[in-house]
Tab-separated table of C-alpha atoms in Angstrom:
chain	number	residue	atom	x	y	z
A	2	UNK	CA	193.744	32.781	164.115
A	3	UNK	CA	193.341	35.896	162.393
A	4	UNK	CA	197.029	36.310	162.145
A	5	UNK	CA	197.582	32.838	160.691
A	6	UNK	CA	194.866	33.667	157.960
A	7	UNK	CA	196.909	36.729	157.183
A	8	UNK	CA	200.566	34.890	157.243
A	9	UNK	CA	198.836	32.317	154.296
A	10	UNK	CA	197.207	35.288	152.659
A	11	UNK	CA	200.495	36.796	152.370
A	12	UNK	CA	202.545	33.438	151.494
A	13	UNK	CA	200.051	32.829	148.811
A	14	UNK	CA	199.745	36.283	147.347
A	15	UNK	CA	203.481	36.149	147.304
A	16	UNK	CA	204.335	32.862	146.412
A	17	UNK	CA	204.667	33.564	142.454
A	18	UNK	CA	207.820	35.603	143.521
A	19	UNK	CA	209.317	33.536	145.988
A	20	UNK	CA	208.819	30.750	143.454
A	21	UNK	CA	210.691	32.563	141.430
A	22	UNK	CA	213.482	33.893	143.281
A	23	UNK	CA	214.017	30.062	144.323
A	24	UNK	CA	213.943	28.901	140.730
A	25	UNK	CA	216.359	32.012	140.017
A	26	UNK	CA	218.551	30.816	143.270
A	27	UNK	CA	218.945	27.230	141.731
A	28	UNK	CA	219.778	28.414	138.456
A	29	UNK	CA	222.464	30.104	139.500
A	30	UNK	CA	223.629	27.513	141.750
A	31	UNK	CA	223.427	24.866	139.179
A	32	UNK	CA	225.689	27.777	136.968
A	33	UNK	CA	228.285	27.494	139.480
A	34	UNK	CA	228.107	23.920	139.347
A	35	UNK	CA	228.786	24.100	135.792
A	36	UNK	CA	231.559	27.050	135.471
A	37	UNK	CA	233.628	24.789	137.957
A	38	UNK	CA	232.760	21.641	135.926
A	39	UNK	CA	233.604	23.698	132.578
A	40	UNK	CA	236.840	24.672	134.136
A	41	UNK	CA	238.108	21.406	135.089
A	42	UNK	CA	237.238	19.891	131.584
A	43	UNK	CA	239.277	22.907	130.332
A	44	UNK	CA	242.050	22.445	131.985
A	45	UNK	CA	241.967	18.340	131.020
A	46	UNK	CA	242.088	19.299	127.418
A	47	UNK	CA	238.498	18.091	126.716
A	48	UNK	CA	237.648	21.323	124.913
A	49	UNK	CA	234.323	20.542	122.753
A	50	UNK	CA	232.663	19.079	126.211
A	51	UNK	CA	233.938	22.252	128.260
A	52	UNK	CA	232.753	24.836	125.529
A	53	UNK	CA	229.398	23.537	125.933
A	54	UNK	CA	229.181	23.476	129.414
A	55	UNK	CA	230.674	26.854	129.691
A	56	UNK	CA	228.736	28.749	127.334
A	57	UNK	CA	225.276	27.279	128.184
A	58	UNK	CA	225.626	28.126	131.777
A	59	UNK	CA	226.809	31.773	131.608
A	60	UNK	CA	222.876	33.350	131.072
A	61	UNK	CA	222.289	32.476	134.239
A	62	UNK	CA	225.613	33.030	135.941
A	63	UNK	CA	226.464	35.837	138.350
A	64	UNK	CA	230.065	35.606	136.661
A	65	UNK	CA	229.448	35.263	132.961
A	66	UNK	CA	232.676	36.961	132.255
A	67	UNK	CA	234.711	33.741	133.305
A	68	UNK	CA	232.302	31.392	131.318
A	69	UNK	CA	232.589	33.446	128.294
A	70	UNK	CA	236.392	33.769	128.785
A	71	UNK	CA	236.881	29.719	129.190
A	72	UNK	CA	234.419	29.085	126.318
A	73	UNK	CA	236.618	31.335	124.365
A	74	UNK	CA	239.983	29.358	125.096
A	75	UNK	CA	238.041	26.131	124.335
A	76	UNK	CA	237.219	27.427	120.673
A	77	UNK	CA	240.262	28.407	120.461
A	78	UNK	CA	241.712	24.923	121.481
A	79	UNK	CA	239.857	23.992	118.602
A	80	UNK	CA	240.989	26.366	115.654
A	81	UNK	CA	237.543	27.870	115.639
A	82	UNK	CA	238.234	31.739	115.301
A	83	UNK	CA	234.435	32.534	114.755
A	84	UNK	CA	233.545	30.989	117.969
A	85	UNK	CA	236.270	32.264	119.913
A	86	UNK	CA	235.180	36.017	119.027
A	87	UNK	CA	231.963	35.022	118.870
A	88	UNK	CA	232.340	34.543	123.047
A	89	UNK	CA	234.623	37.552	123.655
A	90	UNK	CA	232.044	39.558	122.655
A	91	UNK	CA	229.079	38.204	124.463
A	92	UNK	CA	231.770	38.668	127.161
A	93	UNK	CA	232.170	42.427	126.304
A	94	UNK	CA	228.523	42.992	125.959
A	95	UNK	CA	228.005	41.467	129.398
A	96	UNK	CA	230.569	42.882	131.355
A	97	UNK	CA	231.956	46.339	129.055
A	98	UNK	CA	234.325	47.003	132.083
A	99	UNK	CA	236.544	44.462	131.876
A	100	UNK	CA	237.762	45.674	128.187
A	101	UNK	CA	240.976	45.322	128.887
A	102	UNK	CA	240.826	41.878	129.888
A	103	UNK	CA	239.132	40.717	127.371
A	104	UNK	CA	240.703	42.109	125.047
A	105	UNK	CA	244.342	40.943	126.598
A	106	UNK	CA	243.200	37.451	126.416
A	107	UNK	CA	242.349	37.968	122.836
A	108	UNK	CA	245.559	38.888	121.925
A	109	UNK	CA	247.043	36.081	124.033
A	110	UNK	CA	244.816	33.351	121.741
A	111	UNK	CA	245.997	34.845	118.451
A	112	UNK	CA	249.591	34.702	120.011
A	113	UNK	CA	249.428	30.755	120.934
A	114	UNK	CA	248.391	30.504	117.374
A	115	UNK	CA	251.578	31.927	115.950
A	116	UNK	CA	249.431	35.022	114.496
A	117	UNK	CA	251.388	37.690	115.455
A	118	UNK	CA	251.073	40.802	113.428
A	119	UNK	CA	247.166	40.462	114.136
A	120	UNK	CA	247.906	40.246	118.148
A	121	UNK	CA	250.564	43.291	117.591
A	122	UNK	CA	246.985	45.345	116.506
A	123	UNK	CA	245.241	44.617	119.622
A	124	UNK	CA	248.233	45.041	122.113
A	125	UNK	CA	249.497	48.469	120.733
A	126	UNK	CA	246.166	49.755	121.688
A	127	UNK	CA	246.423	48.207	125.447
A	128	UNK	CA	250.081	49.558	125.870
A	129	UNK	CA	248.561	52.867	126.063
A	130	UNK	CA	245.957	52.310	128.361
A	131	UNK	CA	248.770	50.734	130.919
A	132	UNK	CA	251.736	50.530	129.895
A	133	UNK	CA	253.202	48.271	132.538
A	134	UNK	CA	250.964	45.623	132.638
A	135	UNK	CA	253.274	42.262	133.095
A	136	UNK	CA	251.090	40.156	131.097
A	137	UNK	CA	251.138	42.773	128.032
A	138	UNK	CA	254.230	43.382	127.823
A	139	UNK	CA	255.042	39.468	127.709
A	140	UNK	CA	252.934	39.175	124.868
A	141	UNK	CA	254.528	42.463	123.395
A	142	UNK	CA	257.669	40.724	123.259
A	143	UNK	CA	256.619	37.683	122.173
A	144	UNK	CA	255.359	38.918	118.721
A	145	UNK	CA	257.956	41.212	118.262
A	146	UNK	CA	260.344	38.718	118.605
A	147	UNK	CA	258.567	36.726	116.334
A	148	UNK	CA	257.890	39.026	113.674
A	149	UNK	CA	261.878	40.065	113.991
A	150	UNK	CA	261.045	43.613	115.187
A	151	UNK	CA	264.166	43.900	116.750
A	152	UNK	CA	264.446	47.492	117.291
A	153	UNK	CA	260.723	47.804	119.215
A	154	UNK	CA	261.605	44.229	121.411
A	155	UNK	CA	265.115	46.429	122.866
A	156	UNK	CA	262.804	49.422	123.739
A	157	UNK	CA	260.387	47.032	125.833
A	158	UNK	CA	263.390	45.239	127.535
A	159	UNK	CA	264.119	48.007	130.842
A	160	UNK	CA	260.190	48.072	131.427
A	161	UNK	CA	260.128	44.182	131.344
A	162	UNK	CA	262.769	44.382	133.413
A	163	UNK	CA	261.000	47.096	136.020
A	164	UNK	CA	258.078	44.385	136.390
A	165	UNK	CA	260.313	41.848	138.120
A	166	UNK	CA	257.767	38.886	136.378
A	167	UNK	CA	260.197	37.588	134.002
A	168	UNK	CA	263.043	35.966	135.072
A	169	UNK	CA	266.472	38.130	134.282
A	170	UNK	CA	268.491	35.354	133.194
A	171	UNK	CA	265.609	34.888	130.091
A	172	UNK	CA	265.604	38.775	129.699
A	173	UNK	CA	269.699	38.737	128.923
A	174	UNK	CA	269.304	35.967	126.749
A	175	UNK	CA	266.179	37.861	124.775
A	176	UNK	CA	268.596	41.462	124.894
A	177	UNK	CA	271.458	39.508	123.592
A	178	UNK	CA	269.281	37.184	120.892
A	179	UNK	CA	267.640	41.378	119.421
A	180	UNK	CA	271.528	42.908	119.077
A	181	UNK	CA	272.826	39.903	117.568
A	182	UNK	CA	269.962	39.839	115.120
A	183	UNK	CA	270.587	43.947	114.503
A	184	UNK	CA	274.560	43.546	113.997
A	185	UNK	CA	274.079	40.628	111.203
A	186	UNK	CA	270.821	43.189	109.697
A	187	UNK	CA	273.493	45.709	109.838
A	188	UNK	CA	276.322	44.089	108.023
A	189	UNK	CA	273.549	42.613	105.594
A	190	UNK	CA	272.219	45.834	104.550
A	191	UNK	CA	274.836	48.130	104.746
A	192	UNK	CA	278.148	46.422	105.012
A	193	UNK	CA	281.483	46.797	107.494
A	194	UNK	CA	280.411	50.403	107.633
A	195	UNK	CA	276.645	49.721	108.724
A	196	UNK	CA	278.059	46.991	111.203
A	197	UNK	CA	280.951	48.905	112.906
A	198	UNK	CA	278.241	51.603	113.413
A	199	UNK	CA	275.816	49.732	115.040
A	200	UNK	CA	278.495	47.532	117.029
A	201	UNK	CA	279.495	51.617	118.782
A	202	UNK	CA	275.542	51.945	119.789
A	203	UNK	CA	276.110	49.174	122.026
A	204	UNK	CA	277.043	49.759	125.936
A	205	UNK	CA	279.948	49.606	127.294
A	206	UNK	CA	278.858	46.625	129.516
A	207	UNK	CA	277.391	44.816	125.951
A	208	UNK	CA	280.589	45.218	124.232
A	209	UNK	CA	282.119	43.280	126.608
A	210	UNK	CA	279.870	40.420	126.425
A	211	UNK	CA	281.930	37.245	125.171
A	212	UNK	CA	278.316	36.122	122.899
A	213	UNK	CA	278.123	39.735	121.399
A	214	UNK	CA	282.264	40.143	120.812
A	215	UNK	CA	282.141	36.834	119.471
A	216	UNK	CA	278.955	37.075	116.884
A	217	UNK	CA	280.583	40.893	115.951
A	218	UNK	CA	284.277	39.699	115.128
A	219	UNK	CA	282.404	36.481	113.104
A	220	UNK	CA	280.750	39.170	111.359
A	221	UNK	CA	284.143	41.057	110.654
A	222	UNK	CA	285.721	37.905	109.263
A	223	UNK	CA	282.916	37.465	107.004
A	224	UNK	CA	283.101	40.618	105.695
A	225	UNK	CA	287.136	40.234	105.267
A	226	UNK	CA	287.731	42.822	108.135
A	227	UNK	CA	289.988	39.732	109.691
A	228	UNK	CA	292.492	42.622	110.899
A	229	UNK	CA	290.034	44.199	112.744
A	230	UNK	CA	288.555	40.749	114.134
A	231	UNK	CA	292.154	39.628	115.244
A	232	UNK	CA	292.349	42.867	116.964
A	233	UNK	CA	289.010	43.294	118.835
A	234	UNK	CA	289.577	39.646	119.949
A	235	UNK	CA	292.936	39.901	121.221
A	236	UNK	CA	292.016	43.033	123.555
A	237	UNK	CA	289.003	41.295	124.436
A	238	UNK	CA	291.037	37.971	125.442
A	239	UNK	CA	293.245	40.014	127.441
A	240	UNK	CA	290.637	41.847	129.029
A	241	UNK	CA	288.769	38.331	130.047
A	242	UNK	CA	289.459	35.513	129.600
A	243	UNK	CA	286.971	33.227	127.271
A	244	UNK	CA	287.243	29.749	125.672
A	245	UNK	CA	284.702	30.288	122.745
A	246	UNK	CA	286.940	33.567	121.525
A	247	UNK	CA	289.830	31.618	122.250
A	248	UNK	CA	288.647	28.762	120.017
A	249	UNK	CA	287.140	31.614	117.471
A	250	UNK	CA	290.721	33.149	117.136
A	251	UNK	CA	292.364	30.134	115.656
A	252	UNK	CA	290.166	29.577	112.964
A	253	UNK	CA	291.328	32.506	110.661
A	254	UNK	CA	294.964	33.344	109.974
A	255	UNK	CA	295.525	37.392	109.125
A	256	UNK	CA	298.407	38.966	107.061
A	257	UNK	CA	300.555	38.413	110.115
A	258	UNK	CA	300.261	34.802	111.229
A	259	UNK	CA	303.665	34.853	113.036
A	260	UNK	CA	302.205	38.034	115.563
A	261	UNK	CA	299.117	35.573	115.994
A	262	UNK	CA	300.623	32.614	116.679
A	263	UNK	CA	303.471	34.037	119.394
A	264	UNK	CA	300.115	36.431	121.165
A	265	UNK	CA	298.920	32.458	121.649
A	266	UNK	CA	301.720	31.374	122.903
A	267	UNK	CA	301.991	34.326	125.515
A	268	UNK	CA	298.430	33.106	126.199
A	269	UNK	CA	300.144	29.637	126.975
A	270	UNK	CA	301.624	30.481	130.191
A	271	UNK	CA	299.163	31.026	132.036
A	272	UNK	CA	296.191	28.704	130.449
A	273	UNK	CA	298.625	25.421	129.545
A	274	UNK	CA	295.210	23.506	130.673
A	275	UNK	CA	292.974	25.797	128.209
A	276	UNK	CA	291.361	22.958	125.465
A	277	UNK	CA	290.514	25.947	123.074
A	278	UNK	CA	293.823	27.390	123.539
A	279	UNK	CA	295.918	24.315	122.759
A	280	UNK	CA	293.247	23.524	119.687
A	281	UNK	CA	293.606	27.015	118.470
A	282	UNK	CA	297.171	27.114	118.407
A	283	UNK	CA	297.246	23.982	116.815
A	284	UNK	CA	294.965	25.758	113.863
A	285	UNK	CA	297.110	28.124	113.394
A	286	UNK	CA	300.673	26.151	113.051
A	287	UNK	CA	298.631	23.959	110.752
A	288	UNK	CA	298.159	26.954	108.585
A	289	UNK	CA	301.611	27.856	108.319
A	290	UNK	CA	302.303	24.044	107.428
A	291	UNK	CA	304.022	23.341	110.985
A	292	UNK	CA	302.263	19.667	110.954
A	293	UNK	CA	304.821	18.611	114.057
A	294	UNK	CA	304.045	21.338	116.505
A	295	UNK	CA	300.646	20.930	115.377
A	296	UNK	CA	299.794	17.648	115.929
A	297	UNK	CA	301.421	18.287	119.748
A	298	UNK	CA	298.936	20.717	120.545
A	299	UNK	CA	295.929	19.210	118.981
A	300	UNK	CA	297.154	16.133	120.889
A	301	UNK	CA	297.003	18.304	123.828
A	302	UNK	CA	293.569	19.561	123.072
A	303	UNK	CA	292.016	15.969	122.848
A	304	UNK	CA	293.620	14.870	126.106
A	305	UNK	CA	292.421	17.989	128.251
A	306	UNK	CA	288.733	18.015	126.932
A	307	UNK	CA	287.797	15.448	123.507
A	308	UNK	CA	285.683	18.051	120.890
A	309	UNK	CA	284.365	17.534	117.678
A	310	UNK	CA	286.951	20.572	116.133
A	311	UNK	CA	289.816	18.914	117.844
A	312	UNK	CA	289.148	15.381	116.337
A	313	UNK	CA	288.372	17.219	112.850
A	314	UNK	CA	291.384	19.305	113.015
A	315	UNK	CA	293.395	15.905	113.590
A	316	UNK	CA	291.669	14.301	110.730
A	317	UNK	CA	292.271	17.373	108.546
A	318	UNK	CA	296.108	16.786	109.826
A	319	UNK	CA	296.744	13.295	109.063
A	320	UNK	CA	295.089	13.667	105.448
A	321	UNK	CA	297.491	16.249	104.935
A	322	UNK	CA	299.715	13.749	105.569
A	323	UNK	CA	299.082	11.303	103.625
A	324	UNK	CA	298.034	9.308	106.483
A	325	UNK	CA	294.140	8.194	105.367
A	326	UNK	CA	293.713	5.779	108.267
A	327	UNK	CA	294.544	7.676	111.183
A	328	UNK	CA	292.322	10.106	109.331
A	329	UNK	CA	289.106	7.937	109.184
A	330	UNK	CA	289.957	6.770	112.815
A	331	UNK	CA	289.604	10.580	114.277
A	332	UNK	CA	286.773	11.164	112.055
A	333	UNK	CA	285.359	7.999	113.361
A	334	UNK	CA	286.254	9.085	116.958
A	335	UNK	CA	284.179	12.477	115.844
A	336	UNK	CA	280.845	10.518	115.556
A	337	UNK	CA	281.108	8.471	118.500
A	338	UNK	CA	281.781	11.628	120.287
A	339	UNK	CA	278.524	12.923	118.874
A	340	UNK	CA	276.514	9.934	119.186
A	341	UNK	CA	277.510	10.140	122.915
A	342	UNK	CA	279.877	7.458	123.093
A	343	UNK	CA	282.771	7.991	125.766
A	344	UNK	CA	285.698	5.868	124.343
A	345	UNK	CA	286.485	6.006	120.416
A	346	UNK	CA	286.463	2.898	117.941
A	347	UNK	CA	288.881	0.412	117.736
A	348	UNK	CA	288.373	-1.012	114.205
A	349	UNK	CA	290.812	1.367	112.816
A	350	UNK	CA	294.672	0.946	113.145
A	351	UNK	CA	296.113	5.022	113.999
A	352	UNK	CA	299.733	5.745	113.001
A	353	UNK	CA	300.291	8.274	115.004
A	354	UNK	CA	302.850	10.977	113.546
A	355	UNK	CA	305.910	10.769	115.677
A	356	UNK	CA	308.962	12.138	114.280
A	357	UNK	CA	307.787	15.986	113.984
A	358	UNK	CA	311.234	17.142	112.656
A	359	UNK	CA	310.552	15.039	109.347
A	360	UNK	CA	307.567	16.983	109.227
């Protein structure tokens, strides 16, 4: 008996406490509740409802970091920048460890909403604290590519490359996207001196790349370096094969049309079946006025693989001429081609050139 008096003494003396540690228990139970509620709301794009769930249940949360951090994205969902840093720094205050974190997911809000330079200030920072964080350095390239900071994106290309969370094939594309973007800076600024210059800092391996030789020699042509142009591409042809600097070498004549046009039909040989070859030769007879031969190849072209420059080039052909309807027929045959369209209109009579030696 006397121990049961003393087991209710005890419970009563200490019920205030256990009272609360139960109330303290459900709060943080009914948190939990919430956070996972908040989460799920997030993630269905309800933001205002998951903001308030989210933020009112992180005082009591043994996790307030994560409320805090999904309030933040829900502001954020809703263009409200004074809320959003309003939450990453009750998150800070909370939990100052997880700095980085926080941080990092501010910068990855102000990148969704296209403000670069201002994410650029808070990732700088982070890249020196680790440096080869996958995450960062995704974000890194993000703005710079953005904000055209061509330059800084190449030097952050190996060590997004080291982190094996990007996938290559989007890394090549993003390396090849930055030198383009330098060799047209280049010729802008500083001419066919400033471009040849920068076109020698490339690799070996990059100045063999058919996008890169292609965007370069376009650049030559521009800048009336079509010597040069007709030279790299012709090495570069006979080095590998490639249909787009193929197709790219027919659509300039030099001062030696003759040497280009006999260097194609060396090419012939061997690629008979080549579309661009057959469509670039027929470019380049058309230049030099050889409407007979022309039209043959062109013909040739259109039968291996129809293209918009091949029915253009035919168009161009028959209104030299004189023949306006087979001219309105190919460029008719152009838009069905775009429009997707598999067989050409009909309304149109052709006359189809046949006696070339009149020509």
């Amino acid at each position: 008996l006397l121990q049961g008096l003393i087991h209710l003494l005890l419970r009563f003396i200490h019920s205030p406490r256990d009272l609360k540690q139960w109330s303290q228990r459900q709060r943080v139970k009914r948190s939990q509740k919430q956070l996972t509620l908040g989460l799920i709301t997030l993630a269905e794009g309800e933001w205002k409802k998951a903001e308030l769930l989210l933020s009112k249940s992180a005082e009591h949360s043994e996790t307030p970091l994560m409320h805090y951090l999904g309030a933040a994205n829900a502001a954020q969902k809703q263009n409200s920048d004074e809320r959003r840093d309003h939450y990453l720094q009750q998150a800070h205050q909370e939990v100052p460890k997880a700095d980085f974190v926080i941080r990092l997911t501010q910068a990855e809000q102000l990148v969704s909403q296209q403000q670069f330079s201002e994410a650029l200030e808070i990732l700088n920072p982070l890249r020196e604290e680790r440096s080869n964080h996958p995450k960062l350095l995704q974000l890194l390239a993000q703005s710079l590519s953005a904000l055209q900071q061509w330059k800084a994106l190449l030097q952050l290309i190996p060590r997004l490359r080291k982190t094996e969370e990007v996938d290559l094939d989007e890394l090549n594309q993003l390396e090849l996207l930055a030198e383009n973007h330098l060799l047209t800076q280049s010729a802008d600024k500083g001419g066919k001196g400033a471009l040849q210059k920068q076109w020698k800092l490339l690799s070996r391996r990059q100045r063999h790349q058919p996008e890169l030789v292609y965007h370069y020699a376009t650049l030559l042509i521009r800048a009336g370096e079509k010597e040069s142009a007709e030279t790299l591409l012709r090495k570069e042809i006979q080095h590998q094969w490639s249909e787009q600097l193929v197709t790219l070498y027919g659509s300039f004549s030099t001062d030696t049309p003759d040497q280009q046009i006999h260097i194609a039909e060396k090419w012939l040989e061997q690629h008979a079946d080549s579309a661009a070859l057959q469509l670039t030769l027929g470019r380049l007879l058309m230049q030099e006025q050889v409407w007979g031969a022309a039209q043959q190849h062109l013909e040739r072209s259109l039968k291996i693989h129809p293209s918009s420059a091949v029915y253009q080039a035919l168009a161009q052909l028959m209104k030299q001429n004189q023949d306006l309807a087979a001219a309105l027929h190919y460029y008719e045959a152009e838009v069905a081609l775009l429009r997707g369209k598999t067989e050409p209109p009909h309304s149109t009579a052709i006359s189809v050139v046949t006696d070339y030696d009149s020509l």
